[in-house]
Each structure stands twice: as C-alpha cells, then as structure tokens.
Tab-separated table of C-alpha atoms in Angstrom:
chain	number	residue	atom	x	y	z
A	1	MET	CA	7.576	5.959	26.834
A	2	LEU	CA	4.229	7.653	26.480
A	3	ARG	CA	2.202	7.927	29.692
A	4	ARG	CA	-1.538	7.440	29.867
A	5	ASP	CA	-2.339	11.132	29.831
A	6	GLY	CA	-0.206	11.430	26.700
A	7	VAL	CA	-2.134	8.586	25.079
A	8	VAL	CA	-5.424	10.284	25.934
A	9	GLU	CA	-4.105	13.493	24.364
A	10	VAL	CA	-3.292	11.567	21.202
A	11	ILE	CA	-6.844	10.222	21.045
A	12	PHE	CA	-8.247	13.704	21.633
A	13	TRP	CA	-6.011	15.051	18.868
A	14	ALA	CA	-7.341	12.384	16.495
A	15	ILE	CA	-10.920	13.246	17.494
A	16	GLU	CA	-10.253	16.930	16.840
A	17	ASP	CA	-8.723	16.090	13.472
A	18	LEU	CA	-11.702	13.929	12.528
A	19	ASN	CA	-14.232	16.478	13.787
A	20	GLN	CA	-12.956	18.976	11.224
A	21	GLN	CA	-14.321	16.734	8.502
A	22	LEU	CA	-17.680	16.137	10.176
A	23	PRO	CA	-20.842	18.226	10.343
A	24	GLU	CA	-21.303	19.765	13.763
A	25	LYS	CA	-24.067	17.379	14.833
A	26	ASP	CA	-21.793	14.356	14.220
A	27	ARG	CA	-18.725	15.650	16.012
A	28	LEU	CA	-17.336	13.754	18.962
A	29	GLU	CA	-16.753	15.161	22.405
A	30	LYS	CA	-13.246	15.024	23.764
A	31	SER	CA	-13.958	13.141	26.953
A	32	LEU	CA	-12.983	9.772	28.397
A	33	GLU	CA	-16.611	8.615	28.260
A	34	THR	CA	-17.077	9.391	24.567
A	35	VAL	CA	-18.291	6.284	22.768
A	36	LEU	CA	-16.149	5.467	19.759
A	37	PHE	CA	-17.475	2.079	18.696
A	38	GLY	CA	-20.720	0.200	19.072
A	39	LYS	CA	-24.200	1.269	20.062
A	40	ALA	CA	-24.552	4.928	20.984
A	41	GLY	CA	-21.446	5.671	18.953
A	42	LYS	CA	-21.713	8.520	16.462
A	43	LEU	CA	-18.972	7.385	14.134
A	44	ASP	CA	-19.763	5.468	10.989
A	45	SER	CA	-17.452	2.606	10.030
A	46	LEU	CA	-15.168	4.680	7.816
A	47	GLY	CA	-14.998	7.414	10.427
A	48	PHE	CA	-13.941	4.807	12.962
A	49	VAL	CA	-11.238	3.497	10.598
A	50	ASN	CA	-9.914	7.020	10.033
A	51	LEU	CA	-9.803	7.650	13.782
A	52	ILE	CA	-7.898	4.442	14.508
A	53	VAL	CA	-5.420	5.079	11.693
A	54	ALA	CA	-4.832	8.623	12.932
A	55	VAL	CA	-4.200	7.372	16.474
A	56	GLU	CA	-1.772	4.695	15.226
A	57	GLN	CA	0.151	7.206	13.161
A	58	ARG	CA	0.365	9.742	15.981
A	59	ILE	CA	1.509	7.089	18.475
A	60	GLN	CA	4.223	6.132	16.022
A	61	GLU	CA	5.314	9.752	15.685
A	62	GLU	CA	5.396	10.208	19.470
A	63	THR	CA	7.088	6.925	20.389
A	64	GLY	CA	8.888	5.828	17.225
A	65	GLN	CA	6.987	2.602	17.538
A	66	ALA	CA	4.586	1.177	14.960
A	67	ILE	CA	1.485	-0.299	16.570
A	68	ALA	CA	-1.460	-2.097	15.033
A	69	LEU	CA	-4.585	-1.450	17.053
A	70	ALA	CA	-7.151	-3.423	15.068
A	71	ASP	CA	-5.473	-6.801	15.228
A	72	GLU	CA	-6.719	-10.249	16.209
A	73	ARG	CA	-6.033	-9.522	19.873
A	74	ALA	CA	-8.373	-6.550	19.834
A	75	MET	CA	-11.053	-8.246	17.775
A	76	SER	CA	-11.139	-11.335	19.979
A	77	GLN	CA	-11.846	-9.502	23.232
A	78	LYS	CA	-15.289	-9.893	24.721
A	79	GLU	CA	-15.465	-6.200	25.618
A	80	SER	CA	-14.225	-4.141	22.697
A	81	PRO	CA	-11.173	-2.071	23.599
A	82	PHE	CA	-12.433	0.538	21.141
A	83	ARG	CA	-15.676	1.158	22.998
A	84	THR	CA	-14.748	4.498	24.545
A	85	VAL	CA	-11.814	6.877	24.706
A	86	ASP	CA	-11.064	5.466	28.166
A	87	THR	CA	-11.009	1.801	27.055
A	88	LEU	CA	-8.967	2.680	23.966
A	89	ALA	CA	-6.401	4.496	26.085
A	90	ASN	CA	-6.151	1.461	28.382
A	91	TYR	CA	-5.686	-0.803	25.394
A	92	ILE	CA	-2.973	1.350	23.862
A	93	MET	CA	-1.155	1.446	27.210
A	94	SER	CA	-1.251	-2.370	27.368
A	95	ILE	CA	0.276	-2.580	23.892
A	96	LEU	CA	2.994	-0.074	24.723
A	97	ASP	CA	3.723	-1.798	28.054
A	98	ASP	CA	4.006	-5.184	26.310
A	99	ALA	CA	6.320	-3.697	23.705
A	100	SER	CA	8.636	-2.132	26.265
A	101	ALA	CA	8.699	-5.332	28.320
A	102	GLY	CA	9.417	-7.493	25.271
B	1	MET	CA	7.651	12.909	-20.473
B	2	SER	CA	4.553	15.016	-21.071
B	3	ASP	CA	3.597	15.589	-17.413
B	4	LYS	CA	6.589	15.761	-15.084
B	5	MET	CA	5.845	15.065	-11.453
B	6	ASN	CA	7.030	17.529	-8.856
B	7	ARG	CA	9.777	15.963	-6.742
B	8	GLN	CA	8.116	13.259	-4.757
B	9	ILE	CA	8.771	10.585	-2.142
B	10	ILE	CA	8.326	7.272	-3.891
B	11	LEU	CA	8.341	3.681	-2.703
B	12	ILE	CA	8.958	0.965	-5.262
B	13	THR	CA	8.714	-2.589	-3.986
B	14	GLY	CA	10.765	-5.339	-5.530
B	15	SER	CA	13.442	-2.858	-6.586
B	16	SER	CA	16.555	-5.020	-6.615
B	17	ARG	CA	16.079	-6.294	-10.160
B	18	GLY	CA	13.938	-6.240	-13.290
B	19	ILE	CA	11.181	-3.655	-13.691
B	20	GLY	CA	11.463	-2.436	-10.096
B	21	ARG	CA	15.157	-1.763	-10.443
B	22	GLN	CA	14.691	0.077	-13.718
B	23	LEU	CA	11.936	2.197	-12.223
B	24	ALA	CA	13.981	2.963	-9.114
B	25	GLU	CA	16.940	4.081	-11.188
B	26	HIS	CA	14.706	6.167	-13.431
B	27	TYR	CA	12.870	8.042	-10.684
B	28	ALA	CA	15.998	8.585	-8.589
B	29	GLY	CA	17.623	9.981	-11.715
B	30	GLN	CA	14.671	12.321	-12.147
B	31	GLY	CA	15.414	13.800	-8.728
B	32	HIS	CA	12.715	12.086	-6.710
B	33	MET	CA	13.538	10.525	-3.359
B	34	VAL	CA	13.101	6.826	-3.959
B	35	PHE	CA	12.788	4.136	-1.326
B	36	GLY	CA	13.112	0.631	-2.616
B	37	CYS	CA	12.761	-2.704	-0.968
B	38	SER	CA	13.402	-6.337	-1.668
B	39	ARG	CA	14.592	-9.402	0.164
B	40	GLY	CA	18.007	-9.036	-1.440
B	41	ARG	CA	20.367	-6.160	-2.045
B	42	PRO	CA	20.320	-4.130	-5.248
B	43	ASP	CA	23.377	-3.815	-7.411
B	44	PHE	CA	23.116	-0.097	-7.953
B	45	VAL	CA	23.531	2.956	-5.797
B	46	HIS	CA	22.235	6.465	-6.198
B	47	ASP	CA	22.279	9.354	-3.781
B	48	ARG	CA	18.500	9.709	-4.106
B	49	TYR	CA	17.853	6.002	-3.597
B	50	CYS	CA	17.508	4.302	-0.231
B	51	HIS	CA	17.232	0.531	-0.142
B	52	ILE	CA	15.540	-1.263	2.728
B	53	THR	CA	15.687	-5.023	3.024
B	54	ALA	CA	12.142	-6.263	3.446
B	55	ASP	CA	9.911	-9.189	2.611
B	56	VAL	CA	6.534	-7.754	1.590
B	57	ALA	CA	4.816	-11.048	2.468
B	58	ASP	CA	5.881	-10.673	6.105
B	59	GLU	CA	3.795	-8.204	8.098
B	60	SER	CA	6.497	-7.370	10.637
B	61	SER	CA	8.913	-6.707	7.788
B	62	VAL	CA	6.414	-4.378	6.127
B	63	LEU	CA	5.809	-2.520	9.400
B	64	ALA	CA	9.576	-2.075	9.821
B	65	LEU	CA	9.832	-0.856	6.216
B	66	PHE	CA	7.249	1.846	6.797
B	67	SER	CA	8.715	2.794	10.163
B	68	GLU	CA	11.936	3.554	8.351
B	69	ILE	CA	10.205	5.532	5.595
B	70	SER	CA	8.140	7.426	8.156
B	71	ARG	CA	11.231	8.238	10.190
B	72	SER	CA	13.274	9.354	7.180
B	73	ALA	CA	10.754	11.051	4.951
B	74	ARG	CA	7.692	11.641	7.129
B	75	HIS	CA	5.315	11.066	4.211
B	76	LEU	CA	4.856	9.138	0.976
B	77	ASP	CA	3.547	10.426	-2.346
B	78	LEU	CA	3.655	7.436	-4.654
B	79	LEU	CA	3.693	3.685	-4.156
B	80	VAL	CA	4.574	1.440	-7.076
B	81	ASN	CA	3.534	-2.009	-5.930
B	82	ASN	CA	5.876	-4.011	-8.124
B	83	ALA	CA	7.153	-6.811	-5.890
B	84	GLY	CA	5.808	-10.188	-6.787
B	85	LEU	CA	6.591	-13.667	-7.936
B	86	ALA	CA	6.055	-14.968	-11.429
B	87	MET	CA	5.043	-18.552	-11.955
B	88	SER	CA	4.456	-20.349	-15.187
B	89	ARG	CA	3.120	-23.772	-14.218
B	90	TYR	CA	0.026	-25.737	-15.097
B	91	ALA	CA	-2.362	-25.759	-12.132
B	92	LEU	CA	-2.501	-29.538	-11.920
B	93	LEU	CA	1.255	-29.591	-11.442
B	94	THR	CA	1.324	-26.855	-8.821
B	95	GLY	CA	1.892	-27.764	-5.202
B	96	GLU	CA	0.312	-25.999	-2.253
B	97	SER	CA	3.526	-24.418	-0.997
B	98	GLU	CA	4.356	-22.951	-4.409
B	99	ALA	CA	0.815	-21.643	-4.815
B	100	GLU	CA	0.889	-20.136	-1.333
B	101	ARG	CA	4.232	-18.453	-1.983
B	102	VAL	CA	2.901	-16.739	-5.111
B	103	ILE	CA	-0.360	-15.702	-3.445
B	104	ARG	CA	1.449	-14.374	-0.362
B	105	ALA	CA	3.865	-12.298	-2.418
B	106	ASN	CA	1.496	-11.065	-5.120
B	107	PHE	CA	-1.669	-10.517	-3.109
B	108	LEU	CA	-1.015	-10.494	0.630
B	109	GLY	CA	2.256	-8.638	0.283
B	110	ALA	CA	0.735	-6.042	-2.006
B	111	PHE	CA	-2.151	-5.611	0.439
B	112	LEU	CA	0.136	-5.131	3.453
B	113	VAL	CA	2.206	-2.558	1.597
B	114	MET	CA	-0.890	-0.693	0.389
B	115	ARG	CA	-2.388	-0.672	3.871
B	116	GLU	CA	0.669	0.912	5.425
B	117	ALA	CA	1.228	3.249	2.483
B	118	ILE	CA	-2.305	4.600	2.757
B	119	LYS	CA	-1.852	5.270	6.467
B	120	LEU	CA	1.243	7.314	5.647
B	121	MET	CA	-0.400	9.086	2.712
B	122	LYS	CA	-3.338	10.121	4.889
B	123	ARG	CA	-0.961	12.327	6.904
B	124	ARG	CA	-0.686	14.781	4.041
B	125	GLY	CA	-4.011	13.973	2.458
B	126	PHE	CA	-2.355	12.962	-0.809
B	127	GLY	CA	-1.210	9.739	-2.369
B	128	ARG	CA	-1.005	7.725	-5.535
B	129	ILE	CA	-0.819	3.958	-5.660
B	130	VAL	CA	0.010	2.079	-8.831
B	131	ASN	CA	-0.297	-1.688	-8.716
B	132	PHE	CA	1.039	-4.055	-11.314
B	133	SER	CA	-1.160	-6.746	-12.745
B	134	SER	CA	-0.813	-8.723	-15.945
B	135	VAL	CA	-2.460	-9.293	-19.310
B	136	ASN	CA	-2.585	-12.926	-18.213
B	137	VAL	CA	-5.633	-12.002	-16.108
B	138	PRO	CA	-7.997	-11.173	-18.993
B	139	LEU	CA	-6.280	-13.643	-21.318
B	140	GLY	CA	-6.523	-16.538	-18.855
B	141	SER	CA	-3.295	-17.861	-20.291
B	142	ALA	CA	-2.835	-21.572	-19.719
B	143	GLY	CA	0.007	-22.135	-17.281
B	144	SER	CA	-0.739	-18.970	-15.332
B	145	ALA	CA	-3.696	-20.028	-13.185
B	146	ILE	CA	-2.223	-19.318	-9.754
B	147	TYR	CA	-0.274	-16.263	-10.907
B	148	SER	CA	-3.303	-14.817	-12.733
B	149	ALA	CA	-5.574	-15.524	-9.780
B	150	SER	CA	-3.179	-13.680	-7.468
B	151	LYS	CA	-3.166	-10.692	-9.812
B	152	ALA	CA	-6.925	-10.797	-10.316
B	153	SER	CA	-7.270	-10.732	-6.529
B	154	LEU	CA	-5.036	-7.693	-6.403
B	155	GLU	CA	-7.136	-5.975	-9.072
B	156	HIS	CA	-10.270	-6.574	-7.023
B	157	LEU	CA	-8.589	-5.468	-3.829
B	158	GLY	CA	-7.873	-2.159	-5.516
B	159	TYR	CA	-11.504	-2.014	-6.666
B	160	THR	CA	-12.816	-2.206	-3.106
B	161	LEU	CA	-10.014	-0.421	-1.296
B	162	SER	CA	-10.327	2.578	-3.584
B	163	ARG	CA	-13.909	2.891	-2.316
B	164	GLU	CA	-12.791	2.780	1.311
B	165	ILE	CA	-10.466	5.722	0.757
B	166	ALA	CA	-12.479	7.580	-1.874
B	167	SER	CA	-12.897	10.660	0.309
B	168	ASP	CA	-9.117	11.003	0.592
B	169	ASN	CA	-7.016	12.395	-2.266
B	170	ILE	CA	-5.449	8.937	-2.620
B	171	THR	CA	-5.977	6.964	-5.802
B	172	ILE	CA	-5.375	3.329	-6.593
B	173	ASN	CA	-4.875	2.334	-10.205
B	174	THR	CA	-3.498	-0.760	-11.840
B	175	ILE	CA	-1.330	-1.358	-14.863
B	176	GLY	CA	-1.721	-4.702	-16.612
B	177	LEU	CA	1.693	-5.451	-18.053
B	178	SER	CA	2.339	-7.492	-21.126
B	179	LEU	CA	5.861	-8.649	-21.917
B	180	VAL	CA	8.515	-6.239	-20.696
B	181	ALA	CA	11.983	-6.136	-22.214
B	182	GLY	CA	14.786	-6.846	-19.774
B	183	SER	CA	12.435	-7.986	-17.037
B	184	GLY	CA	13.057	-11.676	-17.311
B	185	MET	CA	9.470	-12.289	-18.446
B	186	GLY	CA	10.330	-13.046	-22.036
B	187	GLU	CA	13.455	-14.936	-21.044
B	188	ALA	CA	11.429	-17.213	-18.774
B	189	LEU	CA	9.381	-18.462	-21.730
B	190	ASN	CA	10.712	-20.751	-24.399
B	191	ALA	CA	10.562	-19.490	-27.986
B	192	GLU	CA	7.271	-21.264	-28.753
B	193	ALA	CA	5.582	-20.010	-25.569
B	194	LEU	CA	6.792	-16.499	-26.291
B	195	ARG	CA	5.345	-16.624	-29.813
B	196	ASP	CA	2.036	-17.975	-28.459
B	197	LYS	CA	1.883	-15.170	-25.936
B	198	GLN	CA	2.595	-12.527	-28.517
B	199	ARG	CA	-0.013	-13.979	-30.896
B	200	SER	CA	-2.681	-13.398	-28.252
B	201	LEU	CA	-1.892	-9.679	-28.090
B	202	LEU	CA	-3.043	-6.955	-30.479
B	203	LYS	CA	0.170	-5.154	-29.635
B	204	PRO	CA	2.779	-7.891	-29.200
B	205	ALA	CA	5.972	-5.854	-29.026
B	206	LEU	CA	7.982	-6.110	-25.837
B	207	LEU	CA	7.430	-3.079	-23.646
B	208	ASP	CA	10.175	-0.617	-22.963
B	209	ILE	CA	10.407	0.700	-19.395
B	210	SER	CA	9.703	4.219	-20.689
B	211	GLU	CA	6.205	3.117	-21.693
B	212	ILE	CA	5.504	1.899	-18.159
B	213	VAL	CA	6.929	5.121	-16.714
B	214	HIS	CA	4.594	7.075	-19.010
B	215	VAL	CA	1.544	5.359	-17.514
B	216	ILE	CA	2.814	5.576	-13.940
B	217	ASP	CA	3.404	9.300	-14.384
B	218	PHE	CA	-0.133	9.718	-15.674
B	219	PHE	CA	-1.690	7.904	-12.727
B	220	ALA	CA	0.671	9.612	-10.269
B	221	SER	CA	-0.006	13.125	-11.453
B	222	VAL	CA	-1.588	15.643	-9.101
B	223	LYS	CA	-3.994	16.290	-11.985
B	224	THR	CA	-5.469	12.782	-11.838
B	225	SER	CA	-7.124	13.043	-8.444
B	226	ASN	CA	-10.413	11.995	-10.052
B	227	ILE	CA	-8.992	8.893	-11.702
B	228	THR	CA	-9.034	5.894	-9.411
B	229	ASN	CA	-10.030	2.248	-9.527
B	230	GLN	CA	-8.863	1.937	-13.122
B	231	ILE	CA	-6.973	-0.893	-14.789
B	232	LEU	CA	-4.974	-0.091	-17.890
B	233	TYR	CA	-3.709	-3.062	-19.851
B	234	PHE	CA	-0.878	-2.962	-22.342
B	235	GLY	CA	-0.918	-5.149	-25.420
B	236	GLY	CA	-4.385	-4.157	-26.636
B	237	VAL	CA	-6.109	-6.467	-24.142
B	238	ARG	CA	-9.365	-5.604	-22.348
C-alpha cells in the first residue's frame, strides 16, 4: 500500500515528466501548494489531462491497482480534489484507502 | 505484405470469432504478441496469443483487461477496435434495449477501450489505433439505422479524440468495412439483401482478411505518424 509521501512523489514525478514538454515559464513547481487546476493554475486543459493520466499510470505501476481519478465522484465535489498537489494527494489516498477496505 | 511491422504488442477486441479471430491468428502467426478479448472463449490457441475474457461495454471489465495487459506487457503498440454487435433491423421495429446494447458495444465499448489504450500508449510515446466502421454509414442502408449511428458516432469520436492526443505519436484511423468473407456478415443477409448491398458498392466483392490486414498494417506503420483522423472505406464508397 502506497503511503502519502509515496503518492506525493508520484505526483512530483508526473510534474517533472510534464515539465520536460513545457517551456520554462510554464513549468510547475514541485511543491504541495502548486496549483494544478482552476484559477492561478498554469496548466492548460490538455496539460492537466496528461498530468492526471501520468499519475494514474504511475499509481497503477506502484500498486498494481488501476484507479480512475477523473470520475463522477471527483467531478461532483464542491472543492475540486485536483486543485493543488496537496488536495490531489489526499484524494488519491482516499481512493486507495477505499480500495483496500473494500 | 509491403510494409512489415516490427514485432509489436497488439490488442484486438472481439477476437473469439469472425474478423477479430482471423486477425488475431494472423498477427500471432507473424510473431507479434497478441492480446485478444471477448465475452466468450476463442477456439484457437497460439503461443503468441493471450486471451482475456472481457466485456468491452463494461468499464470495470475494460479496466481489468488493461491491468492484465499492463502487468504482462507493460505497453501497447496497436489497438484494433473490432468488438461490436451487428444489427440488421428497421428502426421502427427496434426496441430500446436492443438499440442500447448495440450502442454500448459499438460506441461506448470502443471508447472505453480507446481511452485505456491511449493511457498505456502514452507510456512509450507511441501508439496506433485502428477502429472498424462500416460502409453502411455513408450508404445509410435501410435496416442499419442504429448500427450505422453507432459506427458514425465512433467515427466522430476518433475525429475529436485524435485532436486531443495530436501532440503524442498516437494515431487514430478508421476502416469502413464492406462485406467480409467468413465474418458472418454476408451469411446474416438473405440472398436478395446481399445482392442489394453489393449493387450499392462500386467494388462489391467480398473482402478477404488479407485486404483488411493490408490497411491495418499501413495505418499501424511507424512511418504513418502523420496520418491520423482518417477513414478509409472499402467497396468504393466515400
């Protein structure tokens, strides 16, 4: 089972991977406060999709478990779980916890 | 074959019978690693063929399918989106459940498989997707309303999805099939309906699987990275 610091590392890895395709001014910082989605976010919509897909794939590689981050549960929340690295990590942990409990 | 593919990891959906089965046998025989899926079991075995029971219209089944492929092969080079349901029925005689079944298999299922295939293809930054549509779409053949609509939806899905992944070396192209020998298509039509169908085609001869392979190989080639969002119809139809 992946711990929270491992999940954060996965997100940072995905950010690093994405940054290699971006001009320097558009690159994201690897910090918990980095905004991923919404106002003040640097990513365009396709960049966001690529980031989420990369995170899903890496989580699957690390845990053997397929997860779908952008599902109805995520989209229906008042506060987007994708807002920052920190909120995304929390969201992923809730999915993994639910999966291991189920 | 004028342009042999290097040995690839291939997924062919709907591989237990008909066109999918023929394609699976062909590509496994060519030395590629072929994953196939269907709701039932195939009646052939090959040491380069791995069958996974899956219902493409069920998301959890598709996720399990790709978990298995990811675990075994780590990546995917080519998806042949073949699984689907045929239906020859006048629209006014078609019930909701039958219509939904065809749309789920032919459109939703194809979408779910493409979505997961693209995620896997992004790992290596390479992928080729070949969807199957039908000459019934441009012909608007009477008796094929729901089937043709499901395939037309799939064609348009490819049109938009290919834009969403344009920056990746992943292409989505579609083959519009006419009548294929040994696929059950011709056998499903009575003699008069078969003649009517063939009269509407410039090239009415039943297709041999080798002709379909020829087009798949073209779209799947590493040399066709700049060919995407195309629909190629057999039978002389546009």
